[in-house]
Coordinates of C-alpha atoms in Angstrom, one line a residue:
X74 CA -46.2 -42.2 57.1
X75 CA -47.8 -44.2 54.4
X76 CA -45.6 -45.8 51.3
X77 CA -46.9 -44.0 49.2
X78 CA -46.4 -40.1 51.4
X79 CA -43.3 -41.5 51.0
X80 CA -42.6 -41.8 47.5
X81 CA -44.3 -38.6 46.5
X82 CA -42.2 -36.5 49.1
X83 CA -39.0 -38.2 47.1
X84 CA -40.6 -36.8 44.6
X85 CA -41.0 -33.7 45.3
X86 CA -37.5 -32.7 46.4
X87 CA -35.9 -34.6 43.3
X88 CA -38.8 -32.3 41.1
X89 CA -36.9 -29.7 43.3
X90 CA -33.2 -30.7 43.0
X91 CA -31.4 -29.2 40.7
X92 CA -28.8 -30.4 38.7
X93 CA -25.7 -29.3 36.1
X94 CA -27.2 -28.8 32.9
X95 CA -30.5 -27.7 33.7
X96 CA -32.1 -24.6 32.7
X97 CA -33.1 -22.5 35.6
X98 CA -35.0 -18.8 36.3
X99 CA -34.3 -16.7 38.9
X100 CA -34.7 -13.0 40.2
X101 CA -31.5 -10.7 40.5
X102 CA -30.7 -10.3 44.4
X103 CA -27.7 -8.1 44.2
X104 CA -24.7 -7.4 42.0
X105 CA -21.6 -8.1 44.3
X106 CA -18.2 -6.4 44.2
X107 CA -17.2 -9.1 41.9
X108 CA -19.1 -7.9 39.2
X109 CA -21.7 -11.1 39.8
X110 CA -24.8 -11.1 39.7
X111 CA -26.8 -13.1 42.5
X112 CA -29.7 -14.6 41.9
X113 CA -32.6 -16.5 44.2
X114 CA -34.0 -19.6 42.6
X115 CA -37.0 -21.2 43.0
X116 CA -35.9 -24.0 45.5
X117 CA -34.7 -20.8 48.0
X118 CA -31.0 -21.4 47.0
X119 CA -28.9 -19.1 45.2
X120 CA -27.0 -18.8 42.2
X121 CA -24.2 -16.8 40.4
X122 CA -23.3 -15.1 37.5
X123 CA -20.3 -13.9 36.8
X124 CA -19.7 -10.9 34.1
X125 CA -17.9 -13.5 31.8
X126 CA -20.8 -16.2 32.0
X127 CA -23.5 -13.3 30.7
X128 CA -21.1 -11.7 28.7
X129 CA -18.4 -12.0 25.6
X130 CA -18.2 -8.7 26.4
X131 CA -15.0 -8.4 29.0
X132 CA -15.3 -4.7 29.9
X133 CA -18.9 -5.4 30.8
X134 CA -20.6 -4.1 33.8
X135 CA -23.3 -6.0 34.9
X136 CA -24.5 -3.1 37.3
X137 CA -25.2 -1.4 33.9
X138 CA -27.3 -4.7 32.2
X139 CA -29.1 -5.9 35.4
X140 CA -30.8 -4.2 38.3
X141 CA -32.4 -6.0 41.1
X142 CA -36.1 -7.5 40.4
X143 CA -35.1 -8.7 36.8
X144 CA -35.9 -12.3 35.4
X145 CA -33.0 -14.3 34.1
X146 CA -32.3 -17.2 32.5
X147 CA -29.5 -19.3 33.0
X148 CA -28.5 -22.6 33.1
X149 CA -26.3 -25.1 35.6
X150 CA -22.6 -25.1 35.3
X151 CA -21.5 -26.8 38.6
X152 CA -22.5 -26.7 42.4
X153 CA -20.5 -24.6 44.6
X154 CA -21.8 -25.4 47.7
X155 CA -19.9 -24.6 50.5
X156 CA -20.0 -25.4 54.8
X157 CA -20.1 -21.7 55.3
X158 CA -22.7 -20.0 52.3
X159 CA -24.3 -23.1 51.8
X160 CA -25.9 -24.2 48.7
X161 CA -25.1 -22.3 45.6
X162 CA -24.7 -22.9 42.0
X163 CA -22.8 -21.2 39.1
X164 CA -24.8 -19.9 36.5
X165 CA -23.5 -18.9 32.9
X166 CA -26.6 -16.9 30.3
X167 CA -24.1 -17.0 27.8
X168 CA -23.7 -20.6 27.7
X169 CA -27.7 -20.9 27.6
X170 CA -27.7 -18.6 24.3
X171 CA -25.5 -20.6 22.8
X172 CA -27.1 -24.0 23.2
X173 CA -30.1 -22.4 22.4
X174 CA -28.1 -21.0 18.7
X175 CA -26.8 -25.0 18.4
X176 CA -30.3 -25.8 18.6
X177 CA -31.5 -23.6 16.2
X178 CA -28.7 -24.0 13.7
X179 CA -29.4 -22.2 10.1
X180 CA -26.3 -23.2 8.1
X181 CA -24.7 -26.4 7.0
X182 CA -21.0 -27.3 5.8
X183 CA -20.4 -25.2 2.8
X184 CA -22.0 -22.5 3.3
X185 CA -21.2 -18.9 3.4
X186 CA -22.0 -16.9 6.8
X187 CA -21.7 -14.0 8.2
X188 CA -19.5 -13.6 11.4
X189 CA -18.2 -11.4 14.3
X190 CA -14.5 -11.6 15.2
X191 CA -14.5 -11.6 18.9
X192 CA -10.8 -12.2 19.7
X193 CA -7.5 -12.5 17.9
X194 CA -5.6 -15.5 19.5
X195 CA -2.5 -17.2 18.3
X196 CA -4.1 -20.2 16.9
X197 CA -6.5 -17.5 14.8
X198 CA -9.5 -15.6 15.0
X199 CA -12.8 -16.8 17.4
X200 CA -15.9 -15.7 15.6
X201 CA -20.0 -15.6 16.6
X202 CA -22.2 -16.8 14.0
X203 CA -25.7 -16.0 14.9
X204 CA -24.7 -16.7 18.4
X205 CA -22.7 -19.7 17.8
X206 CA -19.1 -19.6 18.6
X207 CA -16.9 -20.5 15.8
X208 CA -13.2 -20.7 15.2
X209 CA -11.4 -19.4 12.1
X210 CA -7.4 -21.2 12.0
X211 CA -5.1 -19.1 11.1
X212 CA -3.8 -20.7 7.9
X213 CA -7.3 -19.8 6.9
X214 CA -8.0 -16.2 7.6
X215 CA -6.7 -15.2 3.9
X216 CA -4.9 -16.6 0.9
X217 CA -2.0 -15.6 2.0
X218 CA 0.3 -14.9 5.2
X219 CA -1.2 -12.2 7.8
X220 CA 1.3 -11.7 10.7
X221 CA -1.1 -9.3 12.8
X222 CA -4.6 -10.9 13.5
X223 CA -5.6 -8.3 15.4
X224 CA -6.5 -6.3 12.8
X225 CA -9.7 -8.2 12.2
X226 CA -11.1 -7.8 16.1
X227 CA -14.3 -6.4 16.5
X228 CA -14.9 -6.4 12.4
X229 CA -17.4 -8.3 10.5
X230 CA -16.4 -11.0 8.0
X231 CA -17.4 -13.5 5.8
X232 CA -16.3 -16.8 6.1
X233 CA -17.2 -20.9 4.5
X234 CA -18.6 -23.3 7.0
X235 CA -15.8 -26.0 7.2
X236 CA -16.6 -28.7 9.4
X237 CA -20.0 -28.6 12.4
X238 CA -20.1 -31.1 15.6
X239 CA -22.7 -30.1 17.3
X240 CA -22.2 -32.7 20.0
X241 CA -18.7 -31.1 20.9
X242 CA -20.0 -27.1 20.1
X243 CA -17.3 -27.6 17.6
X244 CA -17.3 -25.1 14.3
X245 CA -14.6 -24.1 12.1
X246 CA -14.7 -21.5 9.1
X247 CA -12.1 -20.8 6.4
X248 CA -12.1 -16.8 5.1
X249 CA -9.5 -18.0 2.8
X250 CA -11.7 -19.3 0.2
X251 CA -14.1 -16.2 0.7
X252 CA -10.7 -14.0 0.6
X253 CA -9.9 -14.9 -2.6
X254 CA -12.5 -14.5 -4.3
X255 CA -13.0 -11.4 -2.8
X256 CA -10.1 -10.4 -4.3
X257 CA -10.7 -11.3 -7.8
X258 CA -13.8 -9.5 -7.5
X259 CA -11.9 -6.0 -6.6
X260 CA -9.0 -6.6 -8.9
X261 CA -11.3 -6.9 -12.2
X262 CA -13.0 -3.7 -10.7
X263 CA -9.7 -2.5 -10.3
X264 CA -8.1 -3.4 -13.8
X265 CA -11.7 -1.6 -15.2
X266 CA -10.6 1.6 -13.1
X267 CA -6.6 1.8 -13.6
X268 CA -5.1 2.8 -16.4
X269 CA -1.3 2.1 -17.2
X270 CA 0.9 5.6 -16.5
X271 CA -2.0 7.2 -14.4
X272 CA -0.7 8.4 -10.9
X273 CA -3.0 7.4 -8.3
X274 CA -2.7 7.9 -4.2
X275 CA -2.5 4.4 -2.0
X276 CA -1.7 3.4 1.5
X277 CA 0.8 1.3 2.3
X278 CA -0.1 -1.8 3.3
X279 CA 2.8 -4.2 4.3
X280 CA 6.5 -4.1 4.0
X281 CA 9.3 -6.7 2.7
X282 CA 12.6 -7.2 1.7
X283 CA 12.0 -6.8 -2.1
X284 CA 9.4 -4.1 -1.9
X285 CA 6.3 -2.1 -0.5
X286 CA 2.6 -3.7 -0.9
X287 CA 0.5 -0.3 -1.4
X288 CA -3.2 -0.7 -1.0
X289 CA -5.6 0.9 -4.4
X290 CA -8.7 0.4 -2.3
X291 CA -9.4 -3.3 -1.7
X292 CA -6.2 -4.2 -3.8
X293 CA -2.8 -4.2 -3.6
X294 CA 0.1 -3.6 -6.0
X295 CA 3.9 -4.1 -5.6
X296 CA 6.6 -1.2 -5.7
X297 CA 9.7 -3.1 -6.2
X298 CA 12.5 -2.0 -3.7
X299 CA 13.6 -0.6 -7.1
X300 CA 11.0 1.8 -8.0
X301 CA 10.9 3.4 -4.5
X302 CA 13.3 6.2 -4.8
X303 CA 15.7 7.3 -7.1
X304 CA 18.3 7.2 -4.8
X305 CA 19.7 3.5 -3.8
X306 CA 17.0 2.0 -1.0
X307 CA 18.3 -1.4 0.8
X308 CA 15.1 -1.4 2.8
X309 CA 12.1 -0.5 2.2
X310 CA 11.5 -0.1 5.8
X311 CA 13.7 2.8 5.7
X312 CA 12.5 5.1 3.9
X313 CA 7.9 3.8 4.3
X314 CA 6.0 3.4 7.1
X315 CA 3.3 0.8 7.5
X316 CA -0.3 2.8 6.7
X317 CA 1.3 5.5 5.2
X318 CA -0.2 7.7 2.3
X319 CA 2.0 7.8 -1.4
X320 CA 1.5 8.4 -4.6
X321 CA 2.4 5.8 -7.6
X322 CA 1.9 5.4 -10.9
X323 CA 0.1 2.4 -12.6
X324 CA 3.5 0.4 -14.4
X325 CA 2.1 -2.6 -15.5
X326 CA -1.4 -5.0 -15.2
X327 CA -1.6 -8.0 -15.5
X328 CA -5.2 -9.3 -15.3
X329 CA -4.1 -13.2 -15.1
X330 CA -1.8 -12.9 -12.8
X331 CA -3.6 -10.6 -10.9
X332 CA -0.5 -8.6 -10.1
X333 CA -0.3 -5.1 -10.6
X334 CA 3.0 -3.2 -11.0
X335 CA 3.6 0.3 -9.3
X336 CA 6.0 3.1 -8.7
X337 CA 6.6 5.8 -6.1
X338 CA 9.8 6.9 -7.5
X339 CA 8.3 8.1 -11.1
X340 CA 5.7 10.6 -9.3
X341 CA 8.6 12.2 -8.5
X342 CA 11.6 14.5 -10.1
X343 CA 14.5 12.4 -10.7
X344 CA 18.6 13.6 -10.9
X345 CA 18.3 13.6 -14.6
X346 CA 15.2 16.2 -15.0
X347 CA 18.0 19.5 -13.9
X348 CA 20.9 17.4 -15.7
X349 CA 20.8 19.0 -19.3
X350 CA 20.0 22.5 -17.8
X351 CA 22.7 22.5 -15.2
X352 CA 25.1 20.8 -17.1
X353 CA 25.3 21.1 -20.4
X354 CA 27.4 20.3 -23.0
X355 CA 31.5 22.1 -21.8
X356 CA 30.4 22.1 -18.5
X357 CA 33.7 21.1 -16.4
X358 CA 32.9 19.0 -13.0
X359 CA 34.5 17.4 -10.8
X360 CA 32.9 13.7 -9.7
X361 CA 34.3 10.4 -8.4
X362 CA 35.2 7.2 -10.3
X363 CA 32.2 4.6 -9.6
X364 CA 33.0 2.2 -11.5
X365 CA 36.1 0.8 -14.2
X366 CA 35.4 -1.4 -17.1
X367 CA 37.6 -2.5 -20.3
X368 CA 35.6 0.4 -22.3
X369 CA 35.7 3.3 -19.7
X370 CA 35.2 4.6 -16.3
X371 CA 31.7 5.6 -14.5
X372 CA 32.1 9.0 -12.9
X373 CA 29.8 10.2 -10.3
X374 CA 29.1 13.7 -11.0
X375 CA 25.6 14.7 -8.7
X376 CA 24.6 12.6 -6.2
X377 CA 22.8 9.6 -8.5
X378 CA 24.1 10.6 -11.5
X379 CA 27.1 8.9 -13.6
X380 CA 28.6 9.5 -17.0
X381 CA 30.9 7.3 -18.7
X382 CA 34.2 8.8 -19.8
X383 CA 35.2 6.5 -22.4
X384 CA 38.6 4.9 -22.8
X385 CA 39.5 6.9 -25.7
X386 CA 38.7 10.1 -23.7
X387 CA 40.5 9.3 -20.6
X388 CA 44.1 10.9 -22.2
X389 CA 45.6 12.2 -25.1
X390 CA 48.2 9.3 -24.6
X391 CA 46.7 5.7 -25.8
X392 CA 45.4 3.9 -22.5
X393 CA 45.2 -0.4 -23.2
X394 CA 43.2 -0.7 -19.8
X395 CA 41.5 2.2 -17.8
X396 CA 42.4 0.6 -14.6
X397 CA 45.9 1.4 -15.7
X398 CA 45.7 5.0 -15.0
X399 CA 41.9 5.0 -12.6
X400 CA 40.5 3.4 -10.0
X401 CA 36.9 3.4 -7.9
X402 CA 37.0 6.4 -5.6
X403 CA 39.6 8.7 -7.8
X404 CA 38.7 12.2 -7.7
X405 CA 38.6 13.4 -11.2
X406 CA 37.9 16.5 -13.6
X407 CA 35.7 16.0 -16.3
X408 CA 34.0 18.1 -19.0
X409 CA 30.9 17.3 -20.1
X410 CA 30.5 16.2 -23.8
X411 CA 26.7 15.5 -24.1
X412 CA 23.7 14.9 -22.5
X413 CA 20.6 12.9 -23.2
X414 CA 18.2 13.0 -20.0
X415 CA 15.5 10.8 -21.4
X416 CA 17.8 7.9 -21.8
X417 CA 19.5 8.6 -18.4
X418 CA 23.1 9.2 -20.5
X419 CA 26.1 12.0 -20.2
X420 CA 29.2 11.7 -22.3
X421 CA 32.1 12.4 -20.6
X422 CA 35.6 13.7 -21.1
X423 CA 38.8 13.6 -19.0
X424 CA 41.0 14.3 -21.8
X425 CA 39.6 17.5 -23.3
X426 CA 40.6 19.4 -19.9
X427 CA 44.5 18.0 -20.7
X428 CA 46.9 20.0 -22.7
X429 CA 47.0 18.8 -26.0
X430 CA 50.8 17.7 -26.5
X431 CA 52.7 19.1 -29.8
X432 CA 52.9 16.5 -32.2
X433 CA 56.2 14.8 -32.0
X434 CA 58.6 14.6 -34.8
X435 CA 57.6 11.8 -37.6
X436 CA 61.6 11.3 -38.2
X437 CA 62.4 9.8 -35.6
X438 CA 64.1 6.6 -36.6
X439 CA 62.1 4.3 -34.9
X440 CA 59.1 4.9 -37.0
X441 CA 61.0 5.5 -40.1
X442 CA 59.0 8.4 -41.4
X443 CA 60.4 12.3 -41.7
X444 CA 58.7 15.0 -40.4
X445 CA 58.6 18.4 -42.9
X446 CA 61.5 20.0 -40.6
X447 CA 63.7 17.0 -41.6
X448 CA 62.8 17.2 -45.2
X449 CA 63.3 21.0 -45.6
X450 CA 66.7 20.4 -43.4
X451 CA 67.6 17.6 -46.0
X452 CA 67.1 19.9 -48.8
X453 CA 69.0 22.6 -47.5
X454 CA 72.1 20.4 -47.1
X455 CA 72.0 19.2 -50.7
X456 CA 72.1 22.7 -51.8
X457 CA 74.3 23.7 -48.9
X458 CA 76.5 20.6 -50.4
X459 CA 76.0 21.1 -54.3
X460 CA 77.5 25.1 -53.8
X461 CA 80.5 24.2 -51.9
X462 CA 81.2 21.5 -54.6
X463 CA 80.6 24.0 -57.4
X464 CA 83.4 26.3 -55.7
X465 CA 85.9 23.3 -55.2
X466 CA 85.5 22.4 -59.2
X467 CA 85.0 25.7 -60.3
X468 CA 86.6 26.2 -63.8
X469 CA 88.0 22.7 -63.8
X470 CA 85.9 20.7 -65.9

C-alpha cells in the first residue's frame, strides 16, 4: 500500500475515534433495567446515559422521555471499555446543556437573575440559571439566619450574580442582598396597610427564646414572650406551633427600624375583664401570699390576679414589717376594698375581716393619760371623800 493509502486510512479512523469531550449523536437502542439509555453511535460503538446524566430530575424515568429511534445529543465523559462488552463510552445530555448555557452566558457579576433551587445542601442552596448551575452559600440566602434550607427547594428566587469562572463552571449568587431589599419593599407596603391597635390574623413563622416571629404577609413582627398569654409563658414553644394561625394586634411601628411590635395576648379576654363584676368592692376571698415587700403583701386571689393588702391593712395591731406576721405561700382571707380593672389594680384588706378590739383604757400609767371611766371614778371619790369629811366635822367649826 502506497504512503500516502496509508496516511489517509490514519486518517480516517482518527476522523472516527472518539474522544472525552466531544460532542456526539446517536440513536436510542434500548432503555436498560438501570434506567440508561443505550445509544449506537456513528463509529458502530455504543454509548450510555444514565437517568442522572439527562436529568436534574432524580425521580426521572427515562422510559417516559425517550423511546427507541430518537436522536440524542450528548457529549464524552470517559471510556468504559471493557474485555467483555467492548467499546463503550458514558454519555451525560445534561452536561452538554450546560456547556452549551456557559457558552451562551446572558449575565455578568452584578446582576440580578432569576433562579431555580434544585437542592437544599448543608453548604446552601444549588440553583439553575437559564441552564447554568449556580451555588447560593448559605450565609447568603437571606439577611439573616435560616436553620431549614429546605424550604426554598423547588421554588423560584431572585438572587445577585457574585463571582463567574467560566473556565471552572464556577457561579455563586447571594439572595441576601436581593432579601433585603425585598423586605423593605414589603415593610413600607406594610407600615402603608397597618394601623397601630388594629387586630390582624398572621402565621407563625419562627420561634425563640424571647418570643414568636408571626408572619403579616411578606413581613414579620415580634410578640414578645411577654405579650403571648396572660398567663406566665417560659417558652414560647409551649404554648405556638411553627405555621400556626393567630390573631395579634398592631403594638407599635417603627418604620426606621423596620420592626414591628405585636400581641396575641390583647386579642384576647384577660383575668381583669370579670374582676370588677365578680369581685367587687366587700367581696371576701381567700388567695395566697405572692409576694412580701416593706409596704404590703401581694395576694393571689384568681389564677393571674394579685391585690396588694397594704401594711396598714394587714391587722388592727401596728405591723413594723409585713414579713413579721406573712410569708410567700400563706393562705389568707381577704376582703376586697376596690377595684380598678383598667389599671390592672385591687385594694385589699386582711384586717377588715378581724374583730375590731375595744379600745383599751387611756389610764393606764404607762401612757399617762385617763380614760373617762377613770375620770368619773376620780370624781366620785372626791365627793365620796368631801361627805364623809362633812359628817366627821359636822357642827364643829
Amino acid at each position: 500500500m502506497s504512503e500516502t493509502n496509508n496516511e489517509l486510512l490514519a486518517a480516517l479512523e482518527s476522523a472516527d475515534q472518539i474522544k472525552v469531550g466531544d460532542v456526539v449523536t446517536g440513536e436510542v437502542l434500548a432503555i436498560d433495567n438501570d434506567n440508561q439509555a443505550v445509544i449506537g453511535l456513528h463509529t458502530g460503538e455504543e454509548g450510555v446515559v444514565p437517568a442522572r446524566e439527562y436529568s436534574d430530575d432524580r425521580n426521572i424515568n427515562l422510559a417516559d422521555e425517550l423511546k427507541v429511534g430518537d436522536s440524542v445529543e450528548a457529549v464524552v465523559i470517559s471510556n468504559v471499555t471493557s474485555d467483555k462488552e467492548g467499546v463503550a463510552y458514558l454519555l451525560s445530555k445534561k452536561r452538554l446543556e450546560a456547556r452549551k448555557a456557559w457558552e451562551n452566558l446572558s449575565f455578568a457579576e452584578g446582576d440580578t437573575v432569576d433562579a431555580k433551587v434544585i437542592n437544599a445542601v448543608r453548604g446552601g442552596l444549588i440553583v439553575d440559571v437559564n441552564g447554568v448551575r449556580g451555588f447560593v452559600p448559605a450565609s447568603m440566602v437571606a439577611d439573616r439566619f435560616v436553620s431549614d434550607l429546605n424550604q426554598f427547594k423547588n421554588k423560584d428566587i431572585k438572587a445577585q450574580v457574585i463571582e463567574i469562572d467560566a473556565s471552572k463552571a464556577r457561579l455563586i449568587l447571594s439572595r441576601k442582598a436581593v432579601a433585603a431589599q425585598e423586605r423593605a419593599a414589603q415593610l413600607a407596603e406594610a407600615f402603608a396597610k397597618l394601623t397601630v391597635g388594629e387586630v390582624v390574623e398572621g402565621k407563625v413563622a419562627r420561634l425563640t427564646d424571647f418570643g414568636a416571629f408571626v408572619d403579616l404577609g411578606g413581613v414579620d413582627g415580634l410578640v414578645h414572650v411577654s405579650e403571648i398569654s396572660h398567663d406566665r409563658v417560659k417558652n414560647p414553644a409551649d404554648v405556638l406551633t411553627k405555621g400556626e394561625v393567630v390573631n395579634v394586634k398592631i403594638l407599635a411601628l417603627d418604620s426606621e427600624k423596620g420592626r414591628i411590635s405585636l400581641s396575641i395576648k390583647a386579642t384576647q379576654p384577660g383575668p381583669w375583664d370579670k374582676v370588677a363584676e365578680e369581685a367587687p368592692a366587700g367581696t371576701v376571698l381567700e388567695g395566697t401570699v405572692k409576694r412580701v415587700k416593706d409596704f404590703g403583701a401581694f395576694v393571689e386571689i384568681f389564677p393571674g390576679i394579685e391585690g396588694l393588702v397594704h401594711v396598714s391593712q394587714i391587722s388592727h395591731k401596728r405591723i413594723e414589717n409585713p414579713s413579721d406576721v406573712l410569708k410567700s405561700g400563706d393562705k389568707v382571707k381577704v376582703q376586697v376594698l376596690d377595684v380598678k380593672p383598667a389599671e390592672e389594680r385591687i385594694s385589699l384588706s386582711m384586717k377588715a375581716l378581724e374583730e375590731k378590739p375595744e379600745r383599751e383604757d387611756r389610764g393606764n400609767a404607762n401612757d399617762g393619760s385617763a380614760s373617762r371611766a377613770d375620770i368619773a371614778a376620780y370624781k366620785q371619790q372626791e365627793d365620796d371623800s368631801a361627805a364623809t369629811l362633812g359628817d366627821i366635822f359636822d357642827g364643829k367649826f
